[in-house]
Structures are given as C-alpha cells and as structure tokens.
Short mmCIF file of N, CA, C and O in Angstrom, two decimals:
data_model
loop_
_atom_site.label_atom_id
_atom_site.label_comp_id
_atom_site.label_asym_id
_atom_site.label_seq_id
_atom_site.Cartn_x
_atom_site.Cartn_y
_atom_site.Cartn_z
N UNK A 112 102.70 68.58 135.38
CA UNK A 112 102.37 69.22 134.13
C UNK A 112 103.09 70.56 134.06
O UNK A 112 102.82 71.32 134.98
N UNK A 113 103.81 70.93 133.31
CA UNK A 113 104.53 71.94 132.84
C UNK A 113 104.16 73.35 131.64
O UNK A 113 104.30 72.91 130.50
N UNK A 114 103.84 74.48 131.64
CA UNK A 114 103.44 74.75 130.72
C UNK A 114 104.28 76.23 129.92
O UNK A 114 105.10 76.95 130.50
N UNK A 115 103.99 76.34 129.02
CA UNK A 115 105.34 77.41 128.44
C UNK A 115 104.28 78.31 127.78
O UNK A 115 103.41 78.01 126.96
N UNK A 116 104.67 79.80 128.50
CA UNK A 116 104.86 81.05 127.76
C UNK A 116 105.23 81.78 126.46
O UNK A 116 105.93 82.80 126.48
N UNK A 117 104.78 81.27 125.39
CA UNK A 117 105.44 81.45 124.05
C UNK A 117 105.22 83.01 123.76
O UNK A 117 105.93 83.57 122.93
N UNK A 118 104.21 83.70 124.47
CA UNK A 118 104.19 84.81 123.91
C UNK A 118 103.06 85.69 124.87
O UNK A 118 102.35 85.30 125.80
N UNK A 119 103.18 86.81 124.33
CA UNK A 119 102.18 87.82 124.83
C UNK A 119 101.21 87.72 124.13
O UNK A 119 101.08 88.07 122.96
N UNK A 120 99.93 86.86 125.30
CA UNK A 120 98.33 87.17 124.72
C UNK A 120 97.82 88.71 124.83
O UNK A 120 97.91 89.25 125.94
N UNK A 121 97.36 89.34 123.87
CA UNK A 121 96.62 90.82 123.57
C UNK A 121 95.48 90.58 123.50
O UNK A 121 95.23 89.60 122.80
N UNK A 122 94.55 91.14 123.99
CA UNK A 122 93.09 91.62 123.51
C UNK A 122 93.21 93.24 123.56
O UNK A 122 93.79 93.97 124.36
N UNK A 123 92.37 93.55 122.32
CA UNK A 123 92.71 94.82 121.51
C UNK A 123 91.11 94.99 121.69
O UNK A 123 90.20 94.16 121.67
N UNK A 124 91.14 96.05 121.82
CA UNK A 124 89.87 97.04 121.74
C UNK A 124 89.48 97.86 120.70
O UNK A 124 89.93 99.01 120.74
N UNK A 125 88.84 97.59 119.88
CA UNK A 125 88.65 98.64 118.78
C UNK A 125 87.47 99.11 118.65
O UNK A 125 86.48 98.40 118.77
N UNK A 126 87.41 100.93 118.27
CA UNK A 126 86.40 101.72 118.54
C UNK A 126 85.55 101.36 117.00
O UNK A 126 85.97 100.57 116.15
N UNK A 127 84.60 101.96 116.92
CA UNK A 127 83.49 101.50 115.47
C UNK A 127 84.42 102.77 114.35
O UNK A 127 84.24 102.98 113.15
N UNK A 128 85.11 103.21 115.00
CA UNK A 128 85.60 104.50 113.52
C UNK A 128 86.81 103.91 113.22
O UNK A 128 87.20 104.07 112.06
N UNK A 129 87.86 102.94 114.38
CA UNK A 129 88.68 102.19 113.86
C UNK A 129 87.96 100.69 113.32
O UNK A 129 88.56 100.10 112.42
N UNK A 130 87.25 100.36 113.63
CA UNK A 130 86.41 98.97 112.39
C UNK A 130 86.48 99.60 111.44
O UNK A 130 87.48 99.28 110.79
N UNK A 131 85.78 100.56 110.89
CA UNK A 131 85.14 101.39 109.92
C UNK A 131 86.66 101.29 108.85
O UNK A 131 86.95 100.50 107.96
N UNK A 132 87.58 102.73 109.56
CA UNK A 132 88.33 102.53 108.93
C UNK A 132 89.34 101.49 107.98
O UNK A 132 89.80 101.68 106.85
N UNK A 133 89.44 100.59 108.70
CA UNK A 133 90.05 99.22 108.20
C UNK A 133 89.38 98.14 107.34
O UNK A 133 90.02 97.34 106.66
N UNK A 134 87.47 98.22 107.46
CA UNK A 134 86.66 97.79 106.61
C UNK A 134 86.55 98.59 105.48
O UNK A 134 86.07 98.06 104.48
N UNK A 135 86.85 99.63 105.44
CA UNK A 135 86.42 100.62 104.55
C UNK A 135 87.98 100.36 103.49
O UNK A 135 87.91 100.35 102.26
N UNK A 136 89.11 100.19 104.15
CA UNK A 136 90.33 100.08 103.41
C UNK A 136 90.73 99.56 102.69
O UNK A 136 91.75 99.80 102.04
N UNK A 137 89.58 98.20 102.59
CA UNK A 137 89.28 97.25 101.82
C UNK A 137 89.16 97.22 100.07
O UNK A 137 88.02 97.18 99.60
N UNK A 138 89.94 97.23 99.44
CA UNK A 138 89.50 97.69 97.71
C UNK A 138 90.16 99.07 97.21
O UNK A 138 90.23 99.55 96.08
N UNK A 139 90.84 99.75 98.98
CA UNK A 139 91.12 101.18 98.55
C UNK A 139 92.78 100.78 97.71
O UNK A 139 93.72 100.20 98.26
N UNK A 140 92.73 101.24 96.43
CA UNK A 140 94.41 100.75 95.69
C UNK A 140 94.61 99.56 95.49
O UNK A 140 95.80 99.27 95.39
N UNK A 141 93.60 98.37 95.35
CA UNK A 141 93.47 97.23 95.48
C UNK A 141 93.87 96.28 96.42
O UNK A 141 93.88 95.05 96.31
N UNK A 142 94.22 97.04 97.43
CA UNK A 142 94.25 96.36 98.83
C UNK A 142 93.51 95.27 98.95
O UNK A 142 92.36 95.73 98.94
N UNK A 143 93.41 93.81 99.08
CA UNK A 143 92.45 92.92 99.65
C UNK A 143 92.24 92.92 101.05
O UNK A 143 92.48 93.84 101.84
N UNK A 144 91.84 91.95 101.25
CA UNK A 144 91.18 91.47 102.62
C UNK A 144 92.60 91.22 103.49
O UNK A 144 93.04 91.97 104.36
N UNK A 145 93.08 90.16 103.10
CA UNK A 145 93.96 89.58 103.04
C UNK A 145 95.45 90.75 103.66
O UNK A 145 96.10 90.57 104.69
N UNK A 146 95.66 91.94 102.60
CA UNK A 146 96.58 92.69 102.77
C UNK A 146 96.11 93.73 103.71
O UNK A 146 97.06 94.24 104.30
N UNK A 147 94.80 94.27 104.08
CA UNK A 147 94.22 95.03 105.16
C UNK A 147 94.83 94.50 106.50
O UNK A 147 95.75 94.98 107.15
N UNK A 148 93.85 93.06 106.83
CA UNK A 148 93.93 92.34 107.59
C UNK A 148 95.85 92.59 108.18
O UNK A 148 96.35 93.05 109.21
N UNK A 149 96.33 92.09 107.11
CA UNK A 149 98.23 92.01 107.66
C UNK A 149 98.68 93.47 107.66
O UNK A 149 99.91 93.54 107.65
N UNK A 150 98.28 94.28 107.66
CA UNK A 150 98.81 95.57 107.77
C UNK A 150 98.33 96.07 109.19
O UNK A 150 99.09 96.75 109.88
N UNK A 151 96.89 95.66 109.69
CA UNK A 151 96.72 96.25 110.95
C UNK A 151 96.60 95.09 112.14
O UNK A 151 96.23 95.23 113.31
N UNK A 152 97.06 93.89 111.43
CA UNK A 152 97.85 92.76 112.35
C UNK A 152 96.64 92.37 113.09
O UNK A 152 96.51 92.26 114.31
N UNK A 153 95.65 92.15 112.05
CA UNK A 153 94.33 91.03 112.52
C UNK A 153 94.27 90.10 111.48
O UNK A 153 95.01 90.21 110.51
N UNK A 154 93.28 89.00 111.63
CA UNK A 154 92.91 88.62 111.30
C UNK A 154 91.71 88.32 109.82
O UNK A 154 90.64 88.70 110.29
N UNK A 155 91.54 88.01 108.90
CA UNK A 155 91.06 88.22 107.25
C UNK A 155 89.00 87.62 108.14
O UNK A 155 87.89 87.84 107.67
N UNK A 156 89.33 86.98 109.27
CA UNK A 156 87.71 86.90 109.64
C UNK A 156 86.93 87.84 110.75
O UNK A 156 85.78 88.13 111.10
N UNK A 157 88.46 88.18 111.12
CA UNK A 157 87.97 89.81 112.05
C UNK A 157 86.87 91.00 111.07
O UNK A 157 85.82 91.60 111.29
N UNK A 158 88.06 90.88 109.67
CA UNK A 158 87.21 92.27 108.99
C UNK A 158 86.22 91.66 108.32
O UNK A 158 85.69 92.59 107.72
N UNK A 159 85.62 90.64 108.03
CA UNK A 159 84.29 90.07 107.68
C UNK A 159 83.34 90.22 108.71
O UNK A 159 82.30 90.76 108.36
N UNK A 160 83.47 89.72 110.43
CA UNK A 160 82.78 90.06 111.27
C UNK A 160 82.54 91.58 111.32
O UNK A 160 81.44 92.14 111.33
N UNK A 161 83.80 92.14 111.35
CA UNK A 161 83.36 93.98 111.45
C UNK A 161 82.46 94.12 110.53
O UNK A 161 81.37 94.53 110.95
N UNK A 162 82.56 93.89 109.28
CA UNK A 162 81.98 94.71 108.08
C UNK A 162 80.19 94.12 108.40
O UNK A 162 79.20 94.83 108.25
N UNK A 163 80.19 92.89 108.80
CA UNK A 163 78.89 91.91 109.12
C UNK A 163 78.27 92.87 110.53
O UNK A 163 77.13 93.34 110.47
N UNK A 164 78.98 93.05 111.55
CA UNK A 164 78.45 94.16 112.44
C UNK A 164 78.39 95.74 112.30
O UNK A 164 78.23 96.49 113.26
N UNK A 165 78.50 96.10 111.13
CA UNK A 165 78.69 97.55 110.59
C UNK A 165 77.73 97.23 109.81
O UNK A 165 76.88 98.12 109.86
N UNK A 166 77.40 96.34 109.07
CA UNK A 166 76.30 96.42 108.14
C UNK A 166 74.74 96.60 109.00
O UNK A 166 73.92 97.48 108.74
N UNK A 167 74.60 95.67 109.94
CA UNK A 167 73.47 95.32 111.24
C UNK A 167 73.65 96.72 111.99
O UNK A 167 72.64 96.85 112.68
N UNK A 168 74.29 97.56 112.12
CA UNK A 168 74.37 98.94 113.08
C UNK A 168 73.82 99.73 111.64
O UNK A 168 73.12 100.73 111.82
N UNK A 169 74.08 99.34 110.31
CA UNK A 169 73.61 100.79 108.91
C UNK A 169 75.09 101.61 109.15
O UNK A 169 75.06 102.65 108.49
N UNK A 170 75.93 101.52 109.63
CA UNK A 170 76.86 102.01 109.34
C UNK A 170 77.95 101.62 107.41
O UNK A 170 78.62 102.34 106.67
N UNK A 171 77.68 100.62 107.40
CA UNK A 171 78.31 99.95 105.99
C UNK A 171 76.97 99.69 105.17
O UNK A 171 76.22 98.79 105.54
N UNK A 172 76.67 100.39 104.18
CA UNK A 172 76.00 99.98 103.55
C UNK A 172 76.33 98.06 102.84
O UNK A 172 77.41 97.46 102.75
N UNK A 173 74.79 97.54 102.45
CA UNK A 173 74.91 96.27 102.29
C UNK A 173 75.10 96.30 100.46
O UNK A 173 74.89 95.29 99.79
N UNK A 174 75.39 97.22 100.04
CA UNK A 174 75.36 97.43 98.31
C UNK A 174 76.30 97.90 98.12
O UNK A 174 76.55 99.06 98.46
N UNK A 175 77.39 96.84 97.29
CA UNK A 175 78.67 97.17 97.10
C UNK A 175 78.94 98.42 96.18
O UNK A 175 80.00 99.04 96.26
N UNK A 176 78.19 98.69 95.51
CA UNK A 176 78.42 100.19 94.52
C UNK A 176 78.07 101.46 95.31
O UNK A 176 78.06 102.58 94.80
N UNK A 177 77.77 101.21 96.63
CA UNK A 177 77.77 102.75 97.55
C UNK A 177 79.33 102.51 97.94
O UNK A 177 80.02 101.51 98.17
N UNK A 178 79.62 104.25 97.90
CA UNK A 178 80.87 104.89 98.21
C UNK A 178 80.66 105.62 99.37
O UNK A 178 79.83 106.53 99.46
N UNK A 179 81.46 105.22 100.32
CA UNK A 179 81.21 106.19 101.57
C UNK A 179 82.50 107.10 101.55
O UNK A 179 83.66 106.69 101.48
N UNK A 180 82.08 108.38 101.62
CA UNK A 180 83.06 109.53 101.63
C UNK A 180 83.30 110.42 102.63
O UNK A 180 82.40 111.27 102.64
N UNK A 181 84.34 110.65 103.69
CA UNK A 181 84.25 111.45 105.02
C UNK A 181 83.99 112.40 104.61
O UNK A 181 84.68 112.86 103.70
N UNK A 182 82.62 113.26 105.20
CA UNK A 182 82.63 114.46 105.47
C UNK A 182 82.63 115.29 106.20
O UNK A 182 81.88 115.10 107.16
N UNK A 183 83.19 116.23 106.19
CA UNK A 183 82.92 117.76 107.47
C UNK A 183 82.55 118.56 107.00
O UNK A 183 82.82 119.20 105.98
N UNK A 184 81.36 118.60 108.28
CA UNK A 184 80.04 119.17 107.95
C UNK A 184 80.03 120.97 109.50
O UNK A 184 80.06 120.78 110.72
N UNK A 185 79.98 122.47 108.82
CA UNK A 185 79.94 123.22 109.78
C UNK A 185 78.33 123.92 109.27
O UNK A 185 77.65 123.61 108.29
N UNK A 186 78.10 124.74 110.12
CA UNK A 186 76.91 125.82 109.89
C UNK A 186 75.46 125.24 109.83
O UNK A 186 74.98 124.72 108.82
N UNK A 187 74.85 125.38 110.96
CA UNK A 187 73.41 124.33 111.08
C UNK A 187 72.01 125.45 110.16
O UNK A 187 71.04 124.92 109.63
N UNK A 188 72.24 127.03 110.17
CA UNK A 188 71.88 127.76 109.97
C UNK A 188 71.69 127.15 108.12
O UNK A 188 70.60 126.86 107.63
N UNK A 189 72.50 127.10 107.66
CA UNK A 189 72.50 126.09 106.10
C UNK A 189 71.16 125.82 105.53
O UNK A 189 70.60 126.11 104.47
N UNK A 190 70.73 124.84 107.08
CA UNK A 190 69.63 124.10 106.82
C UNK A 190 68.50 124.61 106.19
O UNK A 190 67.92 124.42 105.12
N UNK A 191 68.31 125.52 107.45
CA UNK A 191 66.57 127.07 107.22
C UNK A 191 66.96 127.16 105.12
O UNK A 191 66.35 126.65 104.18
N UNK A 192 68.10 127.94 105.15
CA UNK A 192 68.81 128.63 104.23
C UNK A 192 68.37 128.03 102.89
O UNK A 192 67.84 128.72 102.02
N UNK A 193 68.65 126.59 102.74
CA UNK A 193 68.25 125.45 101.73
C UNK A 193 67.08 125.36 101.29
O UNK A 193 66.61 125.68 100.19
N UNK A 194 66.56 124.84 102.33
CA UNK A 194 64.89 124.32 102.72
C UNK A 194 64.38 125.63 102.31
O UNK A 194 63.73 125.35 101.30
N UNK A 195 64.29 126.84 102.47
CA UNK A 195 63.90 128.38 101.71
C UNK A 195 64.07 128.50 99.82
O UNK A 195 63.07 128.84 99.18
N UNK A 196 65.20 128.25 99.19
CA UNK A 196 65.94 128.20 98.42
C UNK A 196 65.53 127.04 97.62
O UNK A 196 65.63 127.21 96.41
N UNK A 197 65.01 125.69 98.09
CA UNK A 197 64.42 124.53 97.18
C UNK A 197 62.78 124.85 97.65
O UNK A 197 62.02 124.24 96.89
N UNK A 198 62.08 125.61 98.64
CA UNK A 198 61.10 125.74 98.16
C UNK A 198 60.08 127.30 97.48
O UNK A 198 58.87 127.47 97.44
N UNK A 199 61.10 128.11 97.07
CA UNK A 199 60.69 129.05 96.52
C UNK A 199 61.37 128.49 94.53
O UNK A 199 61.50 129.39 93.71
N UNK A 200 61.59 127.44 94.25
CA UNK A 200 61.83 127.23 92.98
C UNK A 200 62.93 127.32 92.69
O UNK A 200 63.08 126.99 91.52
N UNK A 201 64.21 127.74 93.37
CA UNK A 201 65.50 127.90 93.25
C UNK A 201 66.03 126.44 92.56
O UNK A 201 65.70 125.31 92.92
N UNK A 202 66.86 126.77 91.55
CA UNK A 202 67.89 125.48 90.85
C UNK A 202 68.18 124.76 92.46
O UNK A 202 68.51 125.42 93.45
N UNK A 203 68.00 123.54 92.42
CA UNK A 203 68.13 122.26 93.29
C UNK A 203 70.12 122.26 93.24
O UNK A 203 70.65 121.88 92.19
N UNK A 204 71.01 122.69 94.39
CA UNK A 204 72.12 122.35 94.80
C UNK A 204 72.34 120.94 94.44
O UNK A 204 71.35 120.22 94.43
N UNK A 205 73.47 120.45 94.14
CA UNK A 205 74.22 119.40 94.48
C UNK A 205 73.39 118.33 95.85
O UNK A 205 73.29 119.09 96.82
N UNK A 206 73.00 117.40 96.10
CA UNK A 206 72.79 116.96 97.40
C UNK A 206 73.72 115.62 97.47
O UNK A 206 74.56 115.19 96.68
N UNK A 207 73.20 115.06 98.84
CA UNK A 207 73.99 114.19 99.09
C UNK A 207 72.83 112.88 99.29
O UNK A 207 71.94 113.05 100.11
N UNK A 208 72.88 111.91 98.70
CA UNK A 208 71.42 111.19 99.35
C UNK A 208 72.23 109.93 100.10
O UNK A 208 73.09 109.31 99.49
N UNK A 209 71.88 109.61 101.46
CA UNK A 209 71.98 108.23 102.25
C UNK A 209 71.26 107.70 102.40
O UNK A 209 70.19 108.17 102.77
N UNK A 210 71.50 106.23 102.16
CA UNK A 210 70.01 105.36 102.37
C UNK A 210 70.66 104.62 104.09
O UNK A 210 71.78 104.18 104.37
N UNK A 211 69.56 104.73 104.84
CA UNK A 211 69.80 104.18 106.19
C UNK A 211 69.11 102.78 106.27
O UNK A 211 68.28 102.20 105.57
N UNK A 212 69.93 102.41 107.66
CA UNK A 212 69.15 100.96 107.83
C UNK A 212 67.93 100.47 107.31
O UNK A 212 67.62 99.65 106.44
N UNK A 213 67.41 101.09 107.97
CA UNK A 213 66.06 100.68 107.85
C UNK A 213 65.21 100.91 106.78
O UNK A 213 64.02 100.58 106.82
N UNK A 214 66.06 101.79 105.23
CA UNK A 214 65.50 101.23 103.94
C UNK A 214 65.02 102.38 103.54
O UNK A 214 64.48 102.40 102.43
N UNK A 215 65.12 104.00 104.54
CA UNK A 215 64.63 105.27 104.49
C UNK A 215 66.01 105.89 103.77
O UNK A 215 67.16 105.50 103.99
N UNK A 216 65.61 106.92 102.87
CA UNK A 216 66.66 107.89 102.49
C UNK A 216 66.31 109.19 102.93
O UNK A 216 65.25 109.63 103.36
N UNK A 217 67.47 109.77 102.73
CA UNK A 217 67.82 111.17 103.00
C UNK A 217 68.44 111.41 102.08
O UNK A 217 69.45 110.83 101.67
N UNK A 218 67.73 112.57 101.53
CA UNK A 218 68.90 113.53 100.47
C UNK A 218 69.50 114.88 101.37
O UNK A 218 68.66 115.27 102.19
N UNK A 219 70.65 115.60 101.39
CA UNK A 219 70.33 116.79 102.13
C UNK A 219 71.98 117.26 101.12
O UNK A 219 72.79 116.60 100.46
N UNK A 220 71.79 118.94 101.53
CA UNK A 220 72.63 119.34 100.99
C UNK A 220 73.85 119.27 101.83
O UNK A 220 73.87 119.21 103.06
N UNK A 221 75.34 119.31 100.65
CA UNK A 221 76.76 118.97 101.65
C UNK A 221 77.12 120.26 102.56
O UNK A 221 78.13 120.24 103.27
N UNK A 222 76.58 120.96 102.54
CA UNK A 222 76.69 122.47 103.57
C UNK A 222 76.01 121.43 104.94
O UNK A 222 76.85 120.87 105.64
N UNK A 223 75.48 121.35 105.06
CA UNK A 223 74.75 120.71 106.50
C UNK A 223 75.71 120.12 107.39
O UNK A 223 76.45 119.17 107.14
N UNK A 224 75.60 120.87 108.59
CA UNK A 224 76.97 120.60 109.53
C UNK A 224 76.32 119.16 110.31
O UNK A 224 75.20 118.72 110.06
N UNK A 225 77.16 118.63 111.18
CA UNK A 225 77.36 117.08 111.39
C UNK A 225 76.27 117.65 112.26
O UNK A 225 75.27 117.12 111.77
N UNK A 226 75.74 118.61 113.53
CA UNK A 226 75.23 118.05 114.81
C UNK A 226 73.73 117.85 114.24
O UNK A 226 73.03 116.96 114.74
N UNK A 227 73.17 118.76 113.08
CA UNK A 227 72.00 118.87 112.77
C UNK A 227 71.57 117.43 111.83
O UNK A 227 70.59 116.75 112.14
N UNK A 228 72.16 117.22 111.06
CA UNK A 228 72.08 115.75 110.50
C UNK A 228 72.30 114.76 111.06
O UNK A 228 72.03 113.76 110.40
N UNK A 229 72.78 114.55 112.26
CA UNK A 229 73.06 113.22 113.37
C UNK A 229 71.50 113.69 114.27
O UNK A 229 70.77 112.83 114.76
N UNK A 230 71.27 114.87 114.32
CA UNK A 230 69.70 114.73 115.14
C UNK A 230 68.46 114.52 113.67
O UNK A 230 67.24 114.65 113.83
N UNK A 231 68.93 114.27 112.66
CA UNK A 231 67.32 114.40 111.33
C UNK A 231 68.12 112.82 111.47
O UNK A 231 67.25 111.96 111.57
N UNK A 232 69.38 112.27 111.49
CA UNK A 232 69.32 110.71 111.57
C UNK A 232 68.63 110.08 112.59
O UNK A 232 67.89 109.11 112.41
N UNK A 233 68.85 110.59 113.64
CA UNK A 233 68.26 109.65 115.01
C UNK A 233 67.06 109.95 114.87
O UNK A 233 66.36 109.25 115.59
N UNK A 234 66.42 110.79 114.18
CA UNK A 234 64.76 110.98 114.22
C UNK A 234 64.20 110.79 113.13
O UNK A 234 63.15 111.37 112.85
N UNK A 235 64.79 109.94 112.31
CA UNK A 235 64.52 109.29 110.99
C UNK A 235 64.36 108.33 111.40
O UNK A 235 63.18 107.98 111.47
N UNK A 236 65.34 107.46 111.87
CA UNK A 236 65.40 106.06 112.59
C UNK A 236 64.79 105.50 113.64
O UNK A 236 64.66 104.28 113.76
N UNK A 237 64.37 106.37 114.50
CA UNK A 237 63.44 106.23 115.47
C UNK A 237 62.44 106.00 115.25
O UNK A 237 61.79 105.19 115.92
N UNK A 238 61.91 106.73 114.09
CA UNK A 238 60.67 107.05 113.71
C UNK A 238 59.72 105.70 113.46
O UNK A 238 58.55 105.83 113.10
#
C-alpha cells in the first residue's frame, strides 16, 4: 500500500477575539458568509459553529438587530461620579445597555473603564 502527501495538514488555533472578529465581519459592507469564510481561509461551517459557540458563551448576542461596537473603556472613578449625578436628579447621560446571557441587562454609562464593568459582569452572571 502506497500513500501520497498532497499537502500540508494545519490545525489552526483560534483565540475567542479572533472568532469574534471574523463572526462579527459577517454583513460588515455586505460581506457574506461565504466571502468572510474565503478571506480568512476557513470554512462557511466553521463561522456558523463560532457564531453557535459565541452565542452559548453570551458573547454574540442571539438578536440579529443588536450591534456590537468595540469599546475603550478608562477611569473606574466614573462610576462613584455617575451613580452621584443620576441619583441626585441630574439629566440621565447617554448609556450603553447590554443584555447578557442569561436574559439580565445592564445599562451603564460609556465613561466606565473595562476592569470595573468586567467585575459588575462576572457578578451579574454569577449571581
């Protein structure tokens, strides 16, 4: 029995911010599935599984009319600052509301730096 080498087998490792990205790329300029998929040289059932395991983590919302928008987030001090400011009657800022897995929202304002809102997420979700 004889057998032939046609090519280099790869297994590729991809982190959840590269899923993300490439699920998310989906619709961006009318990109399909299809043209995502051949641009980052996978597969059109790879980014259905990602988007299917991003949805089960609450990372992808399951409601196609949410827009997910990167943000950078500095100054945890914000927080006190807000929370003072919406409860002495102050005009209500701009907020940002996320609905998480598990069916809970959060509104918070876009001043709120990433470390303080990744600890009100994990203790939302925990909860």
């Amino acid at each position: 029995m004889r057998g032939d080498i046609l090519g280099l087998e790869r297994r590729r490792r991809w982190s959840d911010e590269e899923k993300l990205e490439i699920v998310l790329s989906v619709g961006v300029d009318g990109a399909t599935v299809t043209q995502v998929a051949q641009r980052h040289d996978v597969t059109r059932q790879q980014i259905y599984a990602w988007r299917h395991q991003l949805k089960k983590k609450g990372v992808v919302s399951a409601s196609p009319e949410t827009l997910f928008l990167p943000v950078g987030l500095d100054r945890p001090t914000e927080l006190v600052m807000q929370t003072a400011a919406i409860c002495t009657g102050a005009p209500r800022p701009a907020q940002i509301e996320l609905q998480l897995a598990n069916g809970r929202c959060l509104r918070f304002d876009p001043a709120l730096d990433t470390v303080t809102l990744t600890h009100v997420i994990r203790a939302v979700e925990g909860a």
